Coordinates of C-alpha atoms and ligand atoms in Angstrom, one line a residue:
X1061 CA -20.2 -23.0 -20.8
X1062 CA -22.4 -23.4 -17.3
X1063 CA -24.3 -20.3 -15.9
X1064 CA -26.2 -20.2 -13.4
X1065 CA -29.6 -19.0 -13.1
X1066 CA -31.2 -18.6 -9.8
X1067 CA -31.1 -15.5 -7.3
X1068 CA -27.4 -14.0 -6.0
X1069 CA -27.4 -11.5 -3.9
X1070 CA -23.6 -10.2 -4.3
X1071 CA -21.6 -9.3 -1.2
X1072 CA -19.8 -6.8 -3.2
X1073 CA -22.5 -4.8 -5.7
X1074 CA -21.2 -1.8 -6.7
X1075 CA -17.1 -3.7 -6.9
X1076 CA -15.8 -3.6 -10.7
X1077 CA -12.4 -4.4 -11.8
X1078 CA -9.9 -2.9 -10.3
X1079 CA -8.4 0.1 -11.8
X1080 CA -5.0 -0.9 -11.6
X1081 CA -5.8 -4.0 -14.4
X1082 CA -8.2 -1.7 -16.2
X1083 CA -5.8 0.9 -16.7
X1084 CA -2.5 -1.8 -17.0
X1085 CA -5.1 -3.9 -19.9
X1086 CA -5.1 -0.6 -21.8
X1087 CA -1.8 0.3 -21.6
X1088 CA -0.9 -3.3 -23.4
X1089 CA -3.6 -2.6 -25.7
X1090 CA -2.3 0.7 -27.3
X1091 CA 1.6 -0.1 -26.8
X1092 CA 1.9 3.1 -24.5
X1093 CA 4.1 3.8 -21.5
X1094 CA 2.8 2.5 -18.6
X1095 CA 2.9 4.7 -15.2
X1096 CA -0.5 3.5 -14.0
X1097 CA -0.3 0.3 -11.9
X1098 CA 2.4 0.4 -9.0
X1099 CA 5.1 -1.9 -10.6
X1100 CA 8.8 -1.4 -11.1
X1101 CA 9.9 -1.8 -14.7
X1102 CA 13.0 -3.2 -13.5
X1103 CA 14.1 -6.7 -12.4
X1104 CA 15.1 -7.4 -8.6
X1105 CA 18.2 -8.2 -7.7
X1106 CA 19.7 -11.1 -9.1
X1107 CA 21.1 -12.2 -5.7
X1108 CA 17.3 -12.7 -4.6
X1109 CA 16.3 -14.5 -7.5
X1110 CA 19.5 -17.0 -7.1
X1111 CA 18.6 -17.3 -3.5
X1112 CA 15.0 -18.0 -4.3
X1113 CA 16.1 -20.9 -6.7
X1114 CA 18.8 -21.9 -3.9
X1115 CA 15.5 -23.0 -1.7
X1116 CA 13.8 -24.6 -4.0
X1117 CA 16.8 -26.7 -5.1
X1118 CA 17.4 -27.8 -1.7
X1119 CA 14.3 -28.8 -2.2
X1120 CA 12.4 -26.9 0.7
X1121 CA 8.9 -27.0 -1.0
X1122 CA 7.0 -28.4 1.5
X1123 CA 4.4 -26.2 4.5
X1124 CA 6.6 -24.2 6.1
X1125 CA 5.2 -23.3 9.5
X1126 CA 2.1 -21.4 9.7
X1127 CA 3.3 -18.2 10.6
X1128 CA 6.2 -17.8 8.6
X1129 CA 9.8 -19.5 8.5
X1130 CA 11.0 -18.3 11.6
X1131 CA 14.3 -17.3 10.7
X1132 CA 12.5 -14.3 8.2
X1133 CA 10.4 -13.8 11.4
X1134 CA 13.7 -12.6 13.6
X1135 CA 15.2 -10.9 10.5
X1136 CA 11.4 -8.9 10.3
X1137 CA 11.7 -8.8 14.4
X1138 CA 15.1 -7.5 14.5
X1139 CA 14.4 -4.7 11.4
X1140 CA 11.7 -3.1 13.6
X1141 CA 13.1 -3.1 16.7
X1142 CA 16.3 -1.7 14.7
X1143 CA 14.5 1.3 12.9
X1144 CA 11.4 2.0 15.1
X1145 CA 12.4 0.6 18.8
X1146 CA 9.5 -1.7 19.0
X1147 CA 10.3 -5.4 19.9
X1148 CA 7.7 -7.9 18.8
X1149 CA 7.8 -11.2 20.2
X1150 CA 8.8 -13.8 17.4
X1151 CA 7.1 -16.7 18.7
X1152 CA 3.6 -14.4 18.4
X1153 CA 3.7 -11.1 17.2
X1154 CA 5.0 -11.9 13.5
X1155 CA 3.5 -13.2 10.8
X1156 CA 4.7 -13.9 7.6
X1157 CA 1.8 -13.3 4.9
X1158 CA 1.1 -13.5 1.1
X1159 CA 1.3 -10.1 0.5
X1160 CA 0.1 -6.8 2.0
X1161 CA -3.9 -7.1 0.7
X1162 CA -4.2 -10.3 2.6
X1163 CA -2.5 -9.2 5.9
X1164 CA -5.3 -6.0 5.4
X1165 CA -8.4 -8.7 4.6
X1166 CA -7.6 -10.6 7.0
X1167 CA -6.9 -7.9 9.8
X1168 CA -10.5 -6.8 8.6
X1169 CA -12.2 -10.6 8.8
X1170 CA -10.5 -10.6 12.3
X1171 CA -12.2 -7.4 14.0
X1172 CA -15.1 -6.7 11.6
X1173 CA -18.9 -7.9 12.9
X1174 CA -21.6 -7.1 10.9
X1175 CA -22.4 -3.1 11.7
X1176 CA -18.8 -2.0 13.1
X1177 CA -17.6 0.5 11.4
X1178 CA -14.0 1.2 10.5
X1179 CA -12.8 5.2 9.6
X1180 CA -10.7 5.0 6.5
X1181 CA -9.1 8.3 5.1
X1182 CA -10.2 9.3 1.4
X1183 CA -8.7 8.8 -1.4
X1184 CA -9.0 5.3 0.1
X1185 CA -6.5 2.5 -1.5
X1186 CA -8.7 0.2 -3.5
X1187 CA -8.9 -2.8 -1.5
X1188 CA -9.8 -0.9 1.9
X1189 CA -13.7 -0.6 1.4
X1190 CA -14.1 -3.9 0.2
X1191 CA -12.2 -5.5 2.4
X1192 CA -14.4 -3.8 5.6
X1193 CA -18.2 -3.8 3.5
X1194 CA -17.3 -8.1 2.6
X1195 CA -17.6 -8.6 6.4
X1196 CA -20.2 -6.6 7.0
X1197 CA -18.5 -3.4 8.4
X1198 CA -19.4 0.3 7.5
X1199 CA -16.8 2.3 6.0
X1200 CA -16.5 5.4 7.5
X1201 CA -14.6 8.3 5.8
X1202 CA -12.5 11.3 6.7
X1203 CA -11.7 13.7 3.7
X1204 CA -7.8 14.4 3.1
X1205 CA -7.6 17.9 2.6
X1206 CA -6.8 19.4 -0.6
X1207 CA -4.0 20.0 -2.1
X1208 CA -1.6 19.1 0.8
X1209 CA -3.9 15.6 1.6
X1210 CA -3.4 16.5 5.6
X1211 CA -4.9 14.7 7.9
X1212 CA -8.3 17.1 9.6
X1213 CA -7.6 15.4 13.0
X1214 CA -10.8 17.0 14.5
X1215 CA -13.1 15.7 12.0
X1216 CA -11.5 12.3 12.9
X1217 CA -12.4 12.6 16.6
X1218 CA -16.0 13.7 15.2
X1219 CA -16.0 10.6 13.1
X1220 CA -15.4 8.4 16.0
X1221 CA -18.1 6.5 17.4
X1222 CA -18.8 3.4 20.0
X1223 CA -19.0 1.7 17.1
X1224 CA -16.0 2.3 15.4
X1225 CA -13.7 -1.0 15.3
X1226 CA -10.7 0.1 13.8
X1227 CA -9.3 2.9 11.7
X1228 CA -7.2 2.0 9.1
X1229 CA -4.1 4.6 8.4
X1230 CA -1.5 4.3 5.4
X1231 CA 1.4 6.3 5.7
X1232 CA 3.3 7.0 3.1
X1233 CA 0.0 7.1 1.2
X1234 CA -1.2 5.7 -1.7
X1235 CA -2.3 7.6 -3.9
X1236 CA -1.2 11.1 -2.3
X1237 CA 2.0 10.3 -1.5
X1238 CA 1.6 12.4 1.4
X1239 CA 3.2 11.1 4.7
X1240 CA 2.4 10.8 8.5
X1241 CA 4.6 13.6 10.5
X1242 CA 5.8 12.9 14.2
X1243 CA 2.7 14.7 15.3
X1244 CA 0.1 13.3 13.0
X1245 CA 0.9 10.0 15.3
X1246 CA 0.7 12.0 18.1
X1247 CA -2.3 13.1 17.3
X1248 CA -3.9 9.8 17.1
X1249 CA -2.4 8.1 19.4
X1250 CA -4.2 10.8 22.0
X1251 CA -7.5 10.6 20.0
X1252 CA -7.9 7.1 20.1
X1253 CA -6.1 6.5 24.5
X1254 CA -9.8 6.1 25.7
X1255 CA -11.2 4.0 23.1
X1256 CA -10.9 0.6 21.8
X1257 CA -10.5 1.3 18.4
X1258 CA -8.1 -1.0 16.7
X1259 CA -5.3 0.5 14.1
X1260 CA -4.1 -1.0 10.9
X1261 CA -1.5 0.3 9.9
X1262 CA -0.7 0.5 6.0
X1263 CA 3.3 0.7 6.1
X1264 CA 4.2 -1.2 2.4
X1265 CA 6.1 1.7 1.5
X1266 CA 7.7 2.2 4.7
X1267 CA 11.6 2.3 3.2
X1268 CA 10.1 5.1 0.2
X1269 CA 10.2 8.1 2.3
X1270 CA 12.0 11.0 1.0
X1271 CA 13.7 14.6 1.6
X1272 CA 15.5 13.5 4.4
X1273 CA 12.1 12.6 6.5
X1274 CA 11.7 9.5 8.8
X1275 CA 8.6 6.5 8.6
X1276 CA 6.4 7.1 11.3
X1277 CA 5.8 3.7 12.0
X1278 CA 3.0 3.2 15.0
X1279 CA 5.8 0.9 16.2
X1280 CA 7.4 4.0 17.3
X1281 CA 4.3 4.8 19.5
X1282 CA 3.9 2.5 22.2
X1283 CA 0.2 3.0 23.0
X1284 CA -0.3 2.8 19.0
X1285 CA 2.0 -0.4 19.0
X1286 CA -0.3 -1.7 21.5
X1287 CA -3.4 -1.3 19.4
X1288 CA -2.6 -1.9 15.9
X1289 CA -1.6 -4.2 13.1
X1290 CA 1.2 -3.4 11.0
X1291 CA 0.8 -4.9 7.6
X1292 CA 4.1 -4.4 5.4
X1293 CA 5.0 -5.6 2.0
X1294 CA 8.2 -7.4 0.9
X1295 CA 7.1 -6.9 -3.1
X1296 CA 7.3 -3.0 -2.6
X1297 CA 10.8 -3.0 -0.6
X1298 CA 12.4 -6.0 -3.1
X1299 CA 11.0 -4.8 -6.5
X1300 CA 9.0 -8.3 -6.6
X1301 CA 5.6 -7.4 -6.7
X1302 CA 4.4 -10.5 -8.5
X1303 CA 5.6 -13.1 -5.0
X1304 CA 2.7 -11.5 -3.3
X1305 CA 4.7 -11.6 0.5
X1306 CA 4.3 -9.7 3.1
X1307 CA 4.2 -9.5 7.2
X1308 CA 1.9 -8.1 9.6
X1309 CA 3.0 -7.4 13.6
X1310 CA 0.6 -7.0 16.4
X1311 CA 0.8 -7.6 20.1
X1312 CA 0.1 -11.1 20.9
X1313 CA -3.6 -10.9 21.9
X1314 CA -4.6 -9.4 18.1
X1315 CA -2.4 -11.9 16.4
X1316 CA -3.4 -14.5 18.2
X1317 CA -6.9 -14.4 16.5
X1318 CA -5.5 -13.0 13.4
X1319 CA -3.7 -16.9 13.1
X1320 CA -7.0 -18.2 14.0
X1321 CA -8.3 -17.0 10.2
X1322 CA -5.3 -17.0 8.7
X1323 CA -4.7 -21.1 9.3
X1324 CA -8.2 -21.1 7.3
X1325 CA -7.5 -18.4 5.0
X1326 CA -4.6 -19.1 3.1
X1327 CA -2.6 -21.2 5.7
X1328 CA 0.9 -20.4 5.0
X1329 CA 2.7 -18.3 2.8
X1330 CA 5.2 -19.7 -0.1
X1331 CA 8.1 -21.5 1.5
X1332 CA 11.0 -21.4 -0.2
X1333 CA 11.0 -17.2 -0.9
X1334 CA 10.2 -16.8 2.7
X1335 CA 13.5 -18.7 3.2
X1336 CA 14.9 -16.5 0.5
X1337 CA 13.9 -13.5 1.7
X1338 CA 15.0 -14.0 5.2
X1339 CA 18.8 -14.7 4.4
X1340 CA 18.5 -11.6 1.7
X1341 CA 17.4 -9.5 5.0
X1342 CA 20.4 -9.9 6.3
X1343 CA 22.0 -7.2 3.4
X1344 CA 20.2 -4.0 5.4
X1345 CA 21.4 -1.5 3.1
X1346 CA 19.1 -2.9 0.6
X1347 CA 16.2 -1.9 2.2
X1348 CA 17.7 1.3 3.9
X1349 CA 19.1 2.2 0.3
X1350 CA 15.3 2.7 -1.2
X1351 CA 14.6 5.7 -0.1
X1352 CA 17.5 7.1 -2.0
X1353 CA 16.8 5.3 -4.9
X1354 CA 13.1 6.3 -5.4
X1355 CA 14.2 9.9 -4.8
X1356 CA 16.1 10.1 -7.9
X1357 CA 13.5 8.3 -10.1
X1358 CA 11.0 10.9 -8.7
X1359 CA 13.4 13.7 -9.2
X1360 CA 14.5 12.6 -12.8
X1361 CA 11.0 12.4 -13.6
X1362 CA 10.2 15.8 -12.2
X1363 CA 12.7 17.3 -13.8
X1364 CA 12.2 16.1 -17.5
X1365 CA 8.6 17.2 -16.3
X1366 CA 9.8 20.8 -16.1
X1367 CA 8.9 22.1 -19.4
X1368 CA 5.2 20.5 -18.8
X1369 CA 1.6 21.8 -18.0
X1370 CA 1.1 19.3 -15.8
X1371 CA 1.7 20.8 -12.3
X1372 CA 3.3 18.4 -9.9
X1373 CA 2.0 18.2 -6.4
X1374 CA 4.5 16.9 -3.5
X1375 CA 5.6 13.3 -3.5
X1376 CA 6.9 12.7 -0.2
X1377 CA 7.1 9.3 -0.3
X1378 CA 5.4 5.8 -1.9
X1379 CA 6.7 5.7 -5.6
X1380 CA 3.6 7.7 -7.2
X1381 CA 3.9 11.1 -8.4
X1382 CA 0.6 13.6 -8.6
X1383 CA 0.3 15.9 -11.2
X1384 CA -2.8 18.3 -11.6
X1385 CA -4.0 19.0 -15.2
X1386 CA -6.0 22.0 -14.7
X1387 CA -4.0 24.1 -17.2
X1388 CA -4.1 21.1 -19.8
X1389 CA -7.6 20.1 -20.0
X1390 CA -11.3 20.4 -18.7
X1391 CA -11.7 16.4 -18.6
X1392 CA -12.4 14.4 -16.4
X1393 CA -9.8 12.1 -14.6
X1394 CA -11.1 8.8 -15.9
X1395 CA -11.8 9.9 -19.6
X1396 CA -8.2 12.4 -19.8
X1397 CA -6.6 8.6 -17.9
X1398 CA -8.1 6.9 -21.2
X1399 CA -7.6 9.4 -23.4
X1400 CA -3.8 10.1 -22.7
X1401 CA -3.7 6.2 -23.2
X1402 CA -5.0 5.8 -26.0
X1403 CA -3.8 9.2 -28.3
X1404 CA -0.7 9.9 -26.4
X1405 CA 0.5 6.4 -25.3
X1406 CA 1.0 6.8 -21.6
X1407 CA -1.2 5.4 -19.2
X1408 CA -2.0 7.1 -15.7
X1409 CA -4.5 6.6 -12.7
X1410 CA -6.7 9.0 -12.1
X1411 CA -7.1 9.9 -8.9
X1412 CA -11.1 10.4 -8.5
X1413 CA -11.4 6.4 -8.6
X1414 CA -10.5 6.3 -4.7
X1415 CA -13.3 8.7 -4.1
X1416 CA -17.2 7.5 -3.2
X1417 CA -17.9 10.8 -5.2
X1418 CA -15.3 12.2 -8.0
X1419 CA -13.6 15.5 -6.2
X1420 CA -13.6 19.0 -8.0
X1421 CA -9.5 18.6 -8.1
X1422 CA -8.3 17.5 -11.2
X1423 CA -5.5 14.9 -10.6
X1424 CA -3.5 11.9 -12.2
X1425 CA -1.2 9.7 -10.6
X1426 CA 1.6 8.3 -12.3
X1427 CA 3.8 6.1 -11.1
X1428 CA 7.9 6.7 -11.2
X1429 CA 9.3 3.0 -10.2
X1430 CA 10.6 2.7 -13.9
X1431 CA 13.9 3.0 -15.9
X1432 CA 14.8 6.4 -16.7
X1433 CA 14.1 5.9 -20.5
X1434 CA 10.6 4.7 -19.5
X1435 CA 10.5 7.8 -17.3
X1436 CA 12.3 9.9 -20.0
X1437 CA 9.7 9.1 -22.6
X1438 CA 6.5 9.2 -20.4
X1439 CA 7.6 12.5 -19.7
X1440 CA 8.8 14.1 -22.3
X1441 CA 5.0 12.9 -24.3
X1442 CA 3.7 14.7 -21.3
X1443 CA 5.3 18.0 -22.0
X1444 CA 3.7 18.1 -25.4
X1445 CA 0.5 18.3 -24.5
Ligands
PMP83 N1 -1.4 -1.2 0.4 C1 -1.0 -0.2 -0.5 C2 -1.2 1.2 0.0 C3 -0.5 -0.5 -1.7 O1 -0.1 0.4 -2.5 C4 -0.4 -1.9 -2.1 C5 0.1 -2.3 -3.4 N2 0.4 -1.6 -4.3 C6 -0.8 -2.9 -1.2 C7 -1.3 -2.5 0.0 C8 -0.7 -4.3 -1.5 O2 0.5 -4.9 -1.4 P1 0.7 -6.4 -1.8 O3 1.0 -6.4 -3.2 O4 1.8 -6.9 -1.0 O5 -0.6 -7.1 -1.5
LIG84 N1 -1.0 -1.0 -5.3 C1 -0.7 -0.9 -6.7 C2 -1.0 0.5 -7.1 O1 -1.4 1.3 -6.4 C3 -1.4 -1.9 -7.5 C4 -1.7 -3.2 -6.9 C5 -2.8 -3.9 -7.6 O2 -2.8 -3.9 -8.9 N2 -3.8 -4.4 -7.0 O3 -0.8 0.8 -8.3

């Protein structure tokens, strides 16, 4: 085996594994349930896979252009402008990306110099952090409040500084499953009108919204639109989490040096499912039937969650439920996470992992984009303890 011996100074000291394959590794290790990772259970649809073969039997396997097949460019373009009233420019404000964590990495190694700092919210998704602190940046963080994880709008305009580059939002959240109101974007679009502070704008789970609310999109904003990336995922929308594809929008001036790294970061994304994808598109109430969908997973899960000590806190959108374990155990997150794993066989995240600092709160996250019986059983294991 070679190992090498002289001095590394790592860009990335105090990155582990994420907890998504820790907690995913242990789950296959003890046979239980698994409700950490965000993963459907469930296939796609078998139309997508047939188109995807379709492609590749025509035998379209070669580069497609660098910023995505452009017919799954105007399908993305014409989606937006549909639902949020934003029109992006085809030719240069869409790019078609392999998956969601890129389009955010690369956003980052577009804006980030060394000592920028860029505002993230806490509980941060994983890949935020690392993606800012690998270029350099300074992560600066705003607390969520507890239990509603609200935005303290104030103590964003206190966190703002001439060198803040960008401020990264996710709405709806992961892990809070909270979700941006009307006035939340308001809010920042009036905080940030006199600075130069660049937005990216987490929207994967922007067809997961439930109770009858709407995704606030910064699309819907103008002087957001103006300002931000929008970095969406098709593996959230399309139950294909494993193709890794995804699209990010910007006004032509950002994306134009967003292409500049991309060309040399990964190039293009995979050809024949972007070709896939884009005639699937065309089927709209795929996408605009999600919502629905998710609802009745979380509800089902809720409900056979009734009897239980866990005490859910409001999912309002994503496909992650919250619940808090006060009344079941004194443990911390990460050892009750492993322990529920191991002697009940059903596997959880806990929460406290996208703190710098483990909170006082005492929450799990479980994730409900599974078949009822995987939900039925999950559940009813959790109302025996
Ligand atoms: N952002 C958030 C908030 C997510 O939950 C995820 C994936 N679970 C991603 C980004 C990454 O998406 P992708 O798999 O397309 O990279
Ligand atoms: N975003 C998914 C989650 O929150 C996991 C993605 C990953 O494993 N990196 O569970």
């Amino acid at each position: 085996m070679p190992s090498y011996s002289r001095p590394l100074v790592s860009k990335l000291p105090r990155v582990g594994t994420t907890i998504f394959t820790v907690m995913s590794r242990l789950a296959q290790e003890h046979g239980a349930i698994n409700l950490s990772q965000g993963f459907p259970d469930f296939d796609c649809a078998p139309a997508l896979r047939a188109l995807v073969t379709k492609y590749i039997n025509a035998g379209l396997n070669q580069y497609p252009p660098m910023a995505g097949v452009p017919r799954l460019r105007e399908a993305v373009a014409e989606k937006v402008e549909r639902l949020y009233g934003a029109a992006y420019d085809v030719e240069h404000e869409v790019t078609i990306v392999p998956g969601a964590t890129y389009g955010i990495y690369t956003a980052m190694a577009t804006l980030v110099r060394p000592g920028d700092e860029v505002m993230l919210f806490e509980p941060a998704y994983d890949s935020y952090a690392p993606a800012v602190e690998v270029h350099g940046g300074v992560p600066v963080y705003v607390q969520l409040t507890y239990p509603d994880y609200a935005i303290d709008w104030q103590a964003v305009q206190r966190a703002i500084t001439p060198r803040t580059r960008a401020i990264i939002i996710n709405t709806p959240n992961n892990p809070t499953a909270s979700v941006f109101s009307a006035e939340d974007m308001r809010m920042l679009d009036g905080l940030l009108r006199d600075t130069d502070v660049v937005v990216v704008s987490d929207e994967v789970y922007e067809h997961i919204v439930f109770d009858g609310h709407q995704h606030q999109s910064v699309a819907r904003i103008p002087g957001l639109a103006d300002r931000s990336f929008i970095v969406s995922s098709f593996g959230k929308t399309y139950h294909v989490t494993g193709w890794k594809m995804g699209y990010v929008l910007a006004p032509r001036e950002l994306m134009a040096e967003f292409r500049k790294v991309h060309q040399f970061n990964v190039f293009v994304a995979n050809g024949p499912i972007q070709h896939a994808l884009a005639e699937y598109m065309q089927d709209r109430d795929a996408y605009l039937s999600l919502a629905a969908f998710y609802q009745r997973k979380r509800d089902f899960f809720l409900k056979a969650l009734a009897g239980s000590r866990f005490v859910p806190l409001p999912s309002r959108g994503t496909f992650f439920q919250n619940l808090r374990y006060d009344a079941v155990s004194d443990e911390r997150d990460t050892d009750l996470a492993v322990r529920l794993t191991r002697e009940h066989g059903v596997a959880s995240i806990p929460v406290s992992v996208f703190y710098r600092e483990p909170p006082a709160h005492k929450v799990l996250r479980f994730c409900f984009a599974k078949s009822e019986d995987t939900l039925a059983r999950g559940a009813e294991i959790l109302s025996r303890i």
